[in-house]
mmCIF file of N, CA and C in Angstrom:
data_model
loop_
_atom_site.group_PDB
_atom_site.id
_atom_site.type_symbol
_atom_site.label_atom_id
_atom_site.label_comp_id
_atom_site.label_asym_id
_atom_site.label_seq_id
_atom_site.Cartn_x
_atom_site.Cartn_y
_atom_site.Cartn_z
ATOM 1 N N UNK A 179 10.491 -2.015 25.300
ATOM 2 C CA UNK A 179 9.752 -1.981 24.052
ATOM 3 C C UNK A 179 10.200 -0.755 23.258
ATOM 4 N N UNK A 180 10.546 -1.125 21.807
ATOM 5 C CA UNK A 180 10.970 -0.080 21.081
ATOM 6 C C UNK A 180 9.510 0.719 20.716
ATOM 7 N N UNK A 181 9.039 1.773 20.973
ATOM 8 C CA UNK A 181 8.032 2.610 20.648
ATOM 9 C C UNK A 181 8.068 3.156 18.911
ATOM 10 N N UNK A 182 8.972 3.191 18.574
ATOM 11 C CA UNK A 182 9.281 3.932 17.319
ATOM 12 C C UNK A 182 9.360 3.037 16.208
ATOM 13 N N UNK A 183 8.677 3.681 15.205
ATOM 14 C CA UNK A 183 7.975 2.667 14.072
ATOM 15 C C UNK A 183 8.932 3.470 12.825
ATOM 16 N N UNK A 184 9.318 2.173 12.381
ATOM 17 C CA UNK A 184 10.164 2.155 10.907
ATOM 18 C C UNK A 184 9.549 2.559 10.041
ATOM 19 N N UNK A 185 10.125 3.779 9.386
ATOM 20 C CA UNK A 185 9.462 4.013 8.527
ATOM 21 C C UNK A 185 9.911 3.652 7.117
ATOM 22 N N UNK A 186 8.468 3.323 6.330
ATOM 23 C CA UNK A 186 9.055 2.476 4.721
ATOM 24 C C UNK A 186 8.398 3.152 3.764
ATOM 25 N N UNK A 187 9.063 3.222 2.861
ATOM 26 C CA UNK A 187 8.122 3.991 1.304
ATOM 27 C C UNK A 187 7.325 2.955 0.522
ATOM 28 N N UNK A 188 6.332 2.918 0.062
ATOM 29 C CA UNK A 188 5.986 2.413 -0.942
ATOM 30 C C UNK A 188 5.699 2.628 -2.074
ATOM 31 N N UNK A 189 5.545 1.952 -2.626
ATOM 32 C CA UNK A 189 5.545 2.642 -4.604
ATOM 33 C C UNK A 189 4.382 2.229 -5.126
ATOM 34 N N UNK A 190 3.262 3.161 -5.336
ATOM 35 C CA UNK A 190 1.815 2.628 -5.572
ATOM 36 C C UNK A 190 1.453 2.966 -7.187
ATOM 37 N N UNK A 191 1.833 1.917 -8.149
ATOM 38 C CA UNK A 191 1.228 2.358 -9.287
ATOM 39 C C UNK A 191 0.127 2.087 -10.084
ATOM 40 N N UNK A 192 -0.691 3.306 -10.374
ATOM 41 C CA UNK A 192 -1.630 2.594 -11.444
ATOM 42 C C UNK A 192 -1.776 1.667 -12.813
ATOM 43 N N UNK A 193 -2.818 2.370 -13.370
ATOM 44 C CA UNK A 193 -2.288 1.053 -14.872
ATOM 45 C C UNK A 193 -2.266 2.442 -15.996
ATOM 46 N N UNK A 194 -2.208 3.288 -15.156
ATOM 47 C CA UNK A 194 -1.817 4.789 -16.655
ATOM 48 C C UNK A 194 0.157 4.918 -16.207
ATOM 49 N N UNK A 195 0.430 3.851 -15.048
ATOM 50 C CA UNK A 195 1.695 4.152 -14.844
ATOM 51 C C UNK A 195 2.088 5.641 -14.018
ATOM 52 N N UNK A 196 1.305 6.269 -13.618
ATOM 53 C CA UNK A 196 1.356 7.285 -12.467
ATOM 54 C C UNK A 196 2.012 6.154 -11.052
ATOM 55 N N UNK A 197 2.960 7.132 -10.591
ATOM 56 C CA UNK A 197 3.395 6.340 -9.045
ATOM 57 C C UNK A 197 3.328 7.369 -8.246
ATOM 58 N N UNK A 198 2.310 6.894 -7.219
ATOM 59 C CA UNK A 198 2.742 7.596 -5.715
ATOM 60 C C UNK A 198 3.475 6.986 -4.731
ATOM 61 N N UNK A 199 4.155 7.755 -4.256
ATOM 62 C CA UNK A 199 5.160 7.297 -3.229
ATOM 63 C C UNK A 199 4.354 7.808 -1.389
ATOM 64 N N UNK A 200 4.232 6.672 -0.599
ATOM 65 C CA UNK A 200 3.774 6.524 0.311
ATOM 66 C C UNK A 200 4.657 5.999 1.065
ATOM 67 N N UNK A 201 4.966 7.043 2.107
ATOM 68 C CA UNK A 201 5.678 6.679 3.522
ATOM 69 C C UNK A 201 4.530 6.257 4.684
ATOM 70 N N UNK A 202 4.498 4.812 5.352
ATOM 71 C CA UNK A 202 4.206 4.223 6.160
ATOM 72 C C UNK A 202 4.770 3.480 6.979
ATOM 73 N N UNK A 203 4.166 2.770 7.977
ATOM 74 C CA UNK A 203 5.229 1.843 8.762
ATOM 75 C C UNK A 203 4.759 0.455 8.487
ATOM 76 N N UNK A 204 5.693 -0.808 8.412
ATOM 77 C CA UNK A 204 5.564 -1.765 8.004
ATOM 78 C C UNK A 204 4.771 -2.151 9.324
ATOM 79 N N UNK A 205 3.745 -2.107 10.484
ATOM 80 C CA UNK A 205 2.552 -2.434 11.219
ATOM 81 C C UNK A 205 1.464 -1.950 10.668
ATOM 82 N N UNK A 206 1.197 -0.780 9.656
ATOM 83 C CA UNK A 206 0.142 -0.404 9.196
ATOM 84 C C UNK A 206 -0.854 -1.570 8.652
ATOM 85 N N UNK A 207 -1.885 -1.206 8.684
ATOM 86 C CA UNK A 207 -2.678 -2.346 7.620
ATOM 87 C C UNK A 207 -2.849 -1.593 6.167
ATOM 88 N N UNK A 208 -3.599 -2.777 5.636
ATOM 89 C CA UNK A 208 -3.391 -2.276 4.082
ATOM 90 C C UNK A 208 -4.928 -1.365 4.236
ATOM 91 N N UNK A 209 -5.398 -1.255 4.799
ATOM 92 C CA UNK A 209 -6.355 -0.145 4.801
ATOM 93 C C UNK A 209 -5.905 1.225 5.349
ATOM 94 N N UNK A 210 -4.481 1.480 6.237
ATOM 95 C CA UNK A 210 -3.974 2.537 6.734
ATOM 96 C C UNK A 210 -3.024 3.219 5.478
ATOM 97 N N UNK A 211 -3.025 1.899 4.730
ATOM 98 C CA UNK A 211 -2.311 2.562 3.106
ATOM 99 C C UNK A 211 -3.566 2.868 2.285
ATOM 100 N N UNK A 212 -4.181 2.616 1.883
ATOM 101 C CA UNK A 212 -5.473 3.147 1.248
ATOM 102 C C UNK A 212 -6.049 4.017 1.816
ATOM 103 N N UNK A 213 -5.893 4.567 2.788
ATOM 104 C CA UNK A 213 -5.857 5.905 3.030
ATOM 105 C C UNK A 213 -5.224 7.168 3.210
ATOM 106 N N UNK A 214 -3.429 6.726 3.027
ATOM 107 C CA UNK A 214 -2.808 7.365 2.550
ATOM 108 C C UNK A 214 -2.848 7.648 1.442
ATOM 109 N N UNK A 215 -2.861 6.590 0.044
ATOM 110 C CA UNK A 215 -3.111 6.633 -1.123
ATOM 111 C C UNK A 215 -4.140 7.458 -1.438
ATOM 112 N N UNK A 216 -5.595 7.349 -0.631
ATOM 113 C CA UNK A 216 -6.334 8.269 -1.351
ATOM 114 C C UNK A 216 -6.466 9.705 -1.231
ATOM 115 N N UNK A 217 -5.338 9.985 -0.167
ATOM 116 C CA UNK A 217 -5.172 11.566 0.418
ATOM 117 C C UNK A 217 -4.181 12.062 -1.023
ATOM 118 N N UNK A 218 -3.420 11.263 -1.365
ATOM 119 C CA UNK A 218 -2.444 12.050 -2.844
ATOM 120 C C UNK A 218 -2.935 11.637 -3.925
ATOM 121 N N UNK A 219 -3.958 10.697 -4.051
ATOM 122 C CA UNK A 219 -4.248 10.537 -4.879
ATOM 123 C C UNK A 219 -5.975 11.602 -5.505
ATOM 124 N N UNK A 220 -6.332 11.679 -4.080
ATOM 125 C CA UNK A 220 -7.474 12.309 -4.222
ATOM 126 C C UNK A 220 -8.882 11.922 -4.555
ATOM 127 N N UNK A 221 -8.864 10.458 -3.984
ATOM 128 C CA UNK A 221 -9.931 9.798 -4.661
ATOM 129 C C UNK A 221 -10.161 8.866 -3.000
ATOM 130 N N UNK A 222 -11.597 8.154 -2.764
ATOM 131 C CA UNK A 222 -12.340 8.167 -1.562
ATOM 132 C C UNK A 222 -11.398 6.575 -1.743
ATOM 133 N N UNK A 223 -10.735 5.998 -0.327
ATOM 134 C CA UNK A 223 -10.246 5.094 0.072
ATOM 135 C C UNK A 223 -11.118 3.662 -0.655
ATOM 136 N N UNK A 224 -12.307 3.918 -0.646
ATOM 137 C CA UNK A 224 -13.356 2.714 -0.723
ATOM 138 C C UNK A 224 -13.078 2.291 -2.051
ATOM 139 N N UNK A 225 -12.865 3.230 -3.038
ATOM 140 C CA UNK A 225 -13.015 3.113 -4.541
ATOM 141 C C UNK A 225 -11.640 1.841 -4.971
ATOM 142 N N UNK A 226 -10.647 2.039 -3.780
ATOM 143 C CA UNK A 226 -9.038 1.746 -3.930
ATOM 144 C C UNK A 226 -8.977 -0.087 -3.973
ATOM 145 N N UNK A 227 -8.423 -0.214 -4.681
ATOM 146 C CA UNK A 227 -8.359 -1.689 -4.843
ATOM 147 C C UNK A 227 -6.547 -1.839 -4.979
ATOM 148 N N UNK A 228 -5.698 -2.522 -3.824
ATOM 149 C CA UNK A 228 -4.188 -2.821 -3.712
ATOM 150 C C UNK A 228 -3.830 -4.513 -4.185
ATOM 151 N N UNK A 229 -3.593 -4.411 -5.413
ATOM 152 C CA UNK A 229 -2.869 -6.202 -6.105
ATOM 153 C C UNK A 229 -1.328 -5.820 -5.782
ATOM 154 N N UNK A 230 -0.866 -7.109 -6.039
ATOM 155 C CA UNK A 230 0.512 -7.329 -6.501
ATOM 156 C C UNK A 230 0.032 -8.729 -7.217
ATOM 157 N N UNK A 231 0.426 -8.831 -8.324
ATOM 158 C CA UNK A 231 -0.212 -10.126 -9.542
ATOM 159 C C UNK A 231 -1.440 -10.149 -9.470
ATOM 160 N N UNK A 232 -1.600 -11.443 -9.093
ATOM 161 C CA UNK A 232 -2.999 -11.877 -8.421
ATOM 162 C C UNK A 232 -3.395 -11.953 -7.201
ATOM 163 N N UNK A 233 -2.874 -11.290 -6.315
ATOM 164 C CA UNK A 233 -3.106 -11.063 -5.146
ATOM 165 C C UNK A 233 -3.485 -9.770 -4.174
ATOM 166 N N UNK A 234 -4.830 -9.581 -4.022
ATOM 167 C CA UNK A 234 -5.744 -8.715 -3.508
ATOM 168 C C UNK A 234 -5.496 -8.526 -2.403
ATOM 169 N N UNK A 235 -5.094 -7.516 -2.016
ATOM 170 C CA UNK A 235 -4.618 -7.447 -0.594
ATOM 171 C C UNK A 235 -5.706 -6.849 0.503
ATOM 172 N N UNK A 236 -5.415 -7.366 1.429
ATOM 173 C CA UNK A 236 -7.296 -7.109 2.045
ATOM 174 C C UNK A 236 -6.818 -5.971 3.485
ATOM 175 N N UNK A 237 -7.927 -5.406 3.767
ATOM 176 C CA UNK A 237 -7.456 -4.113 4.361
ATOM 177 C C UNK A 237 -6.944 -4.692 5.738
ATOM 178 N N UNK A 238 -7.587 -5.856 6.315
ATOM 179 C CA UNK A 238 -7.168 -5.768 8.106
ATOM 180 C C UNK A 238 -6.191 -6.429 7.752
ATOM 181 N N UNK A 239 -5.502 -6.691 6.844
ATOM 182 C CA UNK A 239 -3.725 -7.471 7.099
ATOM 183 C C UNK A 239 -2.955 -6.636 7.160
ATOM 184 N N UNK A 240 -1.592 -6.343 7.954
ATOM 185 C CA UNK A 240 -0.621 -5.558 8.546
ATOM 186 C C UNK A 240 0.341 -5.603 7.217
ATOM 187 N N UNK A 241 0.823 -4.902 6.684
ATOM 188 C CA UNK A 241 1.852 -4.879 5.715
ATOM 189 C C UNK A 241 2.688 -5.596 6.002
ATOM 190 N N UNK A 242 3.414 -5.836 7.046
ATOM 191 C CA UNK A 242 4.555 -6.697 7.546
ATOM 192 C C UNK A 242 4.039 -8.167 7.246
ATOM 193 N N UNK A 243 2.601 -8.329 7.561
ATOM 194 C CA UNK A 243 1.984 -10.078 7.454
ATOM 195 C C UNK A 243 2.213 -10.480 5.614
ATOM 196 N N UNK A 244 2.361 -9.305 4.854
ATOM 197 C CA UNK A 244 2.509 -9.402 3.498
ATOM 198 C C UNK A 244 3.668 -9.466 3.087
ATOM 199 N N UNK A 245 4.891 -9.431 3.876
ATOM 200 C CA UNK A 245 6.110 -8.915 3.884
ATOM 201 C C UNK A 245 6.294 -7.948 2.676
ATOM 202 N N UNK A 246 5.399 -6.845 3.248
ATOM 203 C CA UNK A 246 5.713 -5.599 2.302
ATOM 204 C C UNK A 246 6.532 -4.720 2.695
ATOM 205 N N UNK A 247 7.903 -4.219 2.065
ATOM 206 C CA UNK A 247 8.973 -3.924 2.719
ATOM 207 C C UNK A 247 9.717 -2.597 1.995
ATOM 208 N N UNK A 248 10.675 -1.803 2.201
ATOM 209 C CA UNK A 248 11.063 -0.635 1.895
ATOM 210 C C UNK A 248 10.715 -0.862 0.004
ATOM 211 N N UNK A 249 10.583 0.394 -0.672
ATOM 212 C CA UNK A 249 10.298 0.296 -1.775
ATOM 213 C C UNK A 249 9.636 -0.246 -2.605
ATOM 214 N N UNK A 250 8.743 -1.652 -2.111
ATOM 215 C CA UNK A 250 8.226 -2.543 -2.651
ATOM 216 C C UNK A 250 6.956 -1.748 -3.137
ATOM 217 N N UNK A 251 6.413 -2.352 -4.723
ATOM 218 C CA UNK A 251 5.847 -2.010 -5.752
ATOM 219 C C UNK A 251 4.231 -2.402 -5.920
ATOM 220 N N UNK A 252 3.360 -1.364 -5.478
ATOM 221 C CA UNK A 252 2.156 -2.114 -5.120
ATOM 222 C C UNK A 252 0.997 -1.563 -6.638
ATOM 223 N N UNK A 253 0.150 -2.469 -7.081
ATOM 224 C CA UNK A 253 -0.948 -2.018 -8.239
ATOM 225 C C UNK A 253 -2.129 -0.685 -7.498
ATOM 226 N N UNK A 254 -2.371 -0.533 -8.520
ATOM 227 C CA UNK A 254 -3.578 0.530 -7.779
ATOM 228 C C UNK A 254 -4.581 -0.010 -8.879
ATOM 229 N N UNK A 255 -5.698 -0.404 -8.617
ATOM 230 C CA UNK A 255 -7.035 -0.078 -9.104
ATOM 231 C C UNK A 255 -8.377 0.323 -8.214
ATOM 232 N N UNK A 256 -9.084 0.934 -9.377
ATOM 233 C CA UNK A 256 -10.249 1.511 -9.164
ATOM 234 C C UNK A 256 -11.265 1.075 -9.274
ATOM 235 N N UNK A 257 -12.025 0.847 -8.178
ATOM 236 C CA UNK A 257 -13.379 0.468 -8.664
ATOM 237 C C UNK A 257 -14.549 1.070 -9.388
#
């Protein structure tokens, strides 16, 4: 078993067009990114809302189940 987790950037932008860049591993869930996000962003994980179009990404899915992958471009809103 490979122990060592790939690491991937992601590109989290709001709608003022601010991007944070978040290094994670594509096993994280999208709630282990919303809590990266809210450590640079500075704002409480709960508030964090992750789209791509129309699609709400919900915290217990694994980034990989989203095939969210090096560089890929995620929305940020606020509740």
């Amino acid at each position: 078993i490979d122990l060592r987790k790939e690491m991937i950037e992601v590109n989290c932008i709001d709608r003022l067009g601010k991007m944070t860049k978040v290094r994670c591993s594509e096993s994280d869930t999208i709630g282990d990114l919303k809590e990266l996000v809210a450590d640079q962003v500075g704002t409480s994980a709960e508030r964090i809302i992750l789209k791509k179009w129309y699609t709400v990404f919900k915290d217990h899915i694994c980034l990989r189940d989203y095939e969210i992958t090096h560089l890929f471009e995620i929305e940020i809103y606020y509740k």
